[in-house]
Coordinates of C-alpha atoms in Angstrom, one line a residue:
X1 CA 0.2 40.3 8.7
X2 CA -0.5 39.6 5.0
X3 CA 2.7 37.6 4.5
X4 CA 1.7 35.4 7.4
X5 CA -1.7 34.6 6.0
X6 CA 0.0 33.8 2.7
X7 CA 2.3 31.3 4.4
X8 CA -0.6 29.6 6.1
X9 CA -2.3 29.1 2.8
X10 CA 0.8 27.9 0.9
X11 CA 0.3 24.2 1.3
X12 CA -3.3 24.3 0.3
X13 CA -2.5 26.4 -2.7
X14 CA 0.2 24.0 -3.8
X15 CA -2.1 21.1 -3.5
X16 CA -4.8 22.9 -5.6
X17 CA -2.1 23.6 -8.2
X18 CA -1.0 20.0 -8.2
X19 CA -4.6 18.8 -8.7
X20 CA -4.9 21.1 -11.7
X21 CA -1.6 20.1 -13.3
X22 CA -1.4 16.5 -12.1
X23 CA -3.8 13.5 -12.1
X24 CA -7.6 13.4 -11.5
X25 CA -9.9 10.6 -10.8
X26 CA -10.8 8.8 -14.0
X27 CA -7.6 9.7 -15.8
X28 CA -5.4 7.1 -17.4
X29 CA -2.2 6.5 -15.5
X30 CA 0.7 7.9 -17.5
X31 CA 3.4 5.7 -19.0
X32 CA 6.4 6.6 -16.9
X33 CA 8.8 4.0 -18.3
X34 CA 11.2 2.1 -16.1
X35 CA 11.9 3.6 -12.6
X36 CA 14.8 2.6 -10.4
X37 CA 14.0 0.7 -7.2
X38 CA 15.9 0.7 -3.8
X39 CA 17.7 -2.4 -5.0
X40 CA 19.4 -0.7 -7.9
X41 CA 23.2 -0.1 -7.9
X42 CA 25.6 1.4 -10.4
X43 CA 26.7 -2.1 -11.4
X44 CA 23.2 -3.7 -11.4
X45 CA 20.3 -1.4 -12.2
X46 CA 16.9 -2.7 -10.9
X47 CA 13.8 -1.0 -12.3
X48 CA 10.0 -1.4 -12.2
X49 CA 7.6 -0.3 -15.0
X50 CA 4.2 0.5 -13.3
X51 CA 2.4 0.1 -16.6
X52 CA 3.4 -3.6 -16.6
X53 CA 2.2 -4.0 -13.0
X54 CA -1.2 -2.5 -13.9
X55 CA -1.8 -5.2 -16.4
X56 CA -2.0 -7.7 -13.5
X57 CA -3.2 -5.7 -10.5
X58 CA -4.0 -2.3 -9.1
X59 CA -1.4 -0.1 -7.4
X60 CA -1.3 2.2 -4.4
X61 CA 1.5 4.7 -4.8
X62 CA 2.5 7.1 -2.0
X63 CA 4.9 10.0 -2.1
X64 CA 7.0 11.6 0.6
X65 CA 9.6 14.4 0.7
X66 CA 12.6 12.5 2.1
X67 CA 13.4 9.0 3.3
X68 CA 14.2 8.5 7.0
X69 CA 12.6 11.7 8.3
X70 CA 10.0 11.6 11.0
X71 CA 6.8 12.4 9.0
X72 CA 7.8 10.2 6.1
X73 CA 8.6 7.3 8.4
X74 CA 5.2 7.7 10.1
X75 CA 3.5 7.6 6.7
X76 CA 5.6 4.7 5.4
X77 CA 5.1 2.6 8.6
X78 CA 1.4 3.2 8.3
X79 CA 1.4 1.6 4.9
X80 CA 3.7 -1.2 6.2
X81 CA 1.0 -2.0 8.8
X82 CA -1.8 -1.8 6.1
X83 CA 0.1 -3.8 3.6
X84 CA -1.9 -7.0 4.1
X85 CA -5.3 -5.4 3.6
X86 CA -4.1 -3.3 0.6
X87 CA -2.7 -6.5 -1.0
X88 CA -5.9 -8.3 -0.2
X89 CA -7.9 -5.6 -1.9
X90 CA -5.9 -6.0 -5.1
X91 CA -3.3 -3.2 -4.8
X92 CA 0.5 -3.5 -4.9
X93 CA 2.1 -0.8 -2.7
X94 CA 4.9 1.4 -3.9
X95 CA 6.6 4.3 -2.1
X96 CA 8.3 7.0 -4.2
X97 CA 10.5 10.0 -3.7
X98 CA 13.5 11.8 -5.1
X99 CA 15.9 9.9 -2.9
X100 CA 18.7 7.7 -4.4
X101 CA 18.5 3.9 -4.1
X102 CA 21.0 3.6 -1.2
X103 CA 19.1 6.0 1.0
X104 CA 15.9 4.2 0.2
X105 CA 17.3 0.8 0.9
X106 CA 18.8 1.7 4.2
X107 CA 15.5 3.2 5.3
X108 CA 13.5 0.2 4.1
X109 CA 15.8 -2.2 5.9
X110 CA 15.7 -0.3 9.1
X111 CA 11.9 -0.2 9.2
X112 CA 11.2 -3.6 7.5
X113 CA 9.0 -2.2 4.7
X114 CA 7.4 -5.1 2.7
X115 CA 6.9 -3.1 -0.4
X116 CA 9.2 -1.6 -3.2
X117 CA 10.5 2.0 -2.9
X118 CA 10.9 3.9 -6.2
X119 CA 13.7 6.4 -6.8
X120 CA 13.4 9.4 -9.0
X121 CA 16.3 11.8 -8.4
X122 CA 15.7 13.3 -11.9
X123 CA 12.2 14.4 -10.8
X124 CA 10.8 13.5 -14.2
X125 CA 8.2 10.9 -13.0
X126 CA 7.3 12.9 -9.9
X127 CA 6.6 16.0 -12.1
X128 CA 4.4 13.9 -14.5
X129 CA 2.4 12.7 -11.5
X130 CA 1.9 16.3 -10.2
X131 CA 3.5 15.8 -6.8
X132 CA 6.3 18.4 -7.0
X133 CA 6.2 21.7 -5.2
X134 CA 9.2 23.5 -6.7
X135 CA 11.9 20.8 -6.3
X136 CA 10.3 19.3 -3.2
X137 CA 8.0 16.3 -3.2
X138 CA 4.5 16.9 -1.8
X139 CA 3.2 14.2 0.5
X140 CA 0.5 12.5 -1.5
X141 CA -1.0 9.1 -2.5
X142 CA -2.7 7.7 -5.5
X143 CA -4.8 4.5 -6.1
X144 CA -4.9 3.1 -9.6
X145 CA -7.1 0.3 -10.6
X146 CA -6.0 -2.7 -12.6
X147 CA -6.0 -1.6 -16.2
X148 CA -4.7 1.9 -15.5
X149 CA -7.7 4.1 -14.4
X150 CA -6.9 6.5 -11.5
X151 CA -9.3 5.9 -8.6
X152 CA -8.0 8.1 -5.9
X153 CA -5.8 11.2 -5.9
X154 CA -4.8 13.0 -2.6
X155 CA -2.2 15.7 -2.9
X156 CA -0.6 17.7 -0.1
X157 CA -1.8 15.7 2.9
X158 CA -0.5 14.9 6.3
X159 CA 1.1 11.5 7.2
X160 CA -1.9 10.5 9.4
X161 CA -4.5 11.6 6.8
X162 CA -2.7 9.7 4.1
X163 CA -2.8 6.5 6.1
X164 CA -6.4 7.0 7.2
X165 CA -7.6 8.0 3.8
X166 CA -6.1 4.9 2.2
X167 CA -7.7 2.7 4.9
X168 CA -11.1 4.3 4.4
X169 CA -10.9 3.7 0.6
X170 CA -10.0 0.1 0.9
X171 CA -12.6 -0.6 3.7
X172 CA -15.3 1.1 1.6
X173 CA -14.4 -0.8 -1.5
X174 CA -14.4 -4.2 0.2
X175 CA -17.4 -3.6 2.5
X176 CA -15.2 -3.7 5.6
X177 CA -13.3 -6.9 5.0
X178 CA -10.2 -7.6 2.9
X179 CA -10.9 -9.3 -0.5
X180 CA -9.0 -12.4 0.6
X181 CA -11.3 -12.7 3.7
X182 CA -14.4 -12.3 1.6
X183 CA -13.3 -15.1 -0.7
X184 CA -12.7 -17.4 2.3
X185 CA -16.2 -16.6 3.6
X186 CA -17.8 -17.4 0.3
X187 CA -15.9 -20.6 -0.3
X188 CA -18.2 -23.7 -0.1
X189 CA -17.8 -26.1 2.8
X190 CA -16.3 -29.5 1.9
X191 CA -18.8 -32.4 1.8
X192 CA -17.2 -34.0 4.8
X193 CA -14.3 -32.8 7.0
X194 CA -13.1 -34.2 10.3
X195 CA -10.8 -32.4 12.8
X196 CA -9.5 -33.8 16.1
X197 CA -8.0 -31.9 19.0
X198 CA -7.0 -32.8 22.5
X199 CA -7.4 -30.9 25.8
X200 CA -4.6 -32.0 28.0
X201 CA -5.3 -29.6 30.9
X202 CA -6.1 -31.3 34.2
X203 CA -5.9 -34.9 35.1
X204 CA -8.1 -36.3 32.3
X205 CA -7.3 -35.7 28.6
X206 CA -10.2 -35.1 26.3
X207 CA -10.3 -35.9 22.6
X208 CA -12.8 -33.7 20.7
X209 CA -13.8 -34.6 17.1
X210 CA -15.5 -32.1 14.8
X211 CA -17.2 -33.6 11.7
X212 CA -18.6 -31.3 9.0
X213 CA -21.2 -33.1 6.8
X214 CA -23.5 -31.3 4.4
X215 CA -23.0 -28.0 6.1
X216 CA -23.8 -29.4 9.6
X217 CA -21.2 -29.7 12.4
X218 CA -21.2 -32.7 14.7
X219 CA -19.1 -32.7 17.9
X220 CA -18.0 -36.0 19.6
X221 CA -16.1 -36.0 22.9
X222 CA -14.3 -39.1 24.0

């Protein structure tokens, strides 16, 4: 029975070890140098340097064991569906694994991922980020604020918990609304704005005119 209990605790132990050896909240994000993307080929290498990205925005970096497998696809599709809210909160999204560019590109094309996939077959960057369990990538995600401070570190999580945890962080940070939406709400109304629309249902057409003047809305129906 002892070996069975050990097996049950293996994932939790690996996650605890990763937290000890990897990143913690408040750390400076390491300089990983250029990392190949899914667009890279032998003839034309395409890379991204996350340190450069962090000068302009935050990043949300998620990790998965292998492209085009069920759990990894669930996780990646979850972040595909959250992409708008993550971008609105100020985070560029990147997926990362040890897969080669061609495998990543095929997977991205198949599932229409709107973000960049990073490729680290050498495992060097993945090791520096604390997401390796032996030679396997541990499912995880990290939020890093603009400027390079680590805000969230989640090692050894399930696909659903990764998706939900990221959504909770963004919602908590923005007060329940994407940053872009908040900016729209706070934007001042124009001094005067007129919009016309027609209702063509039924026998008689109606023309409705909305006029915004000094914060008040006037409706005129012709």
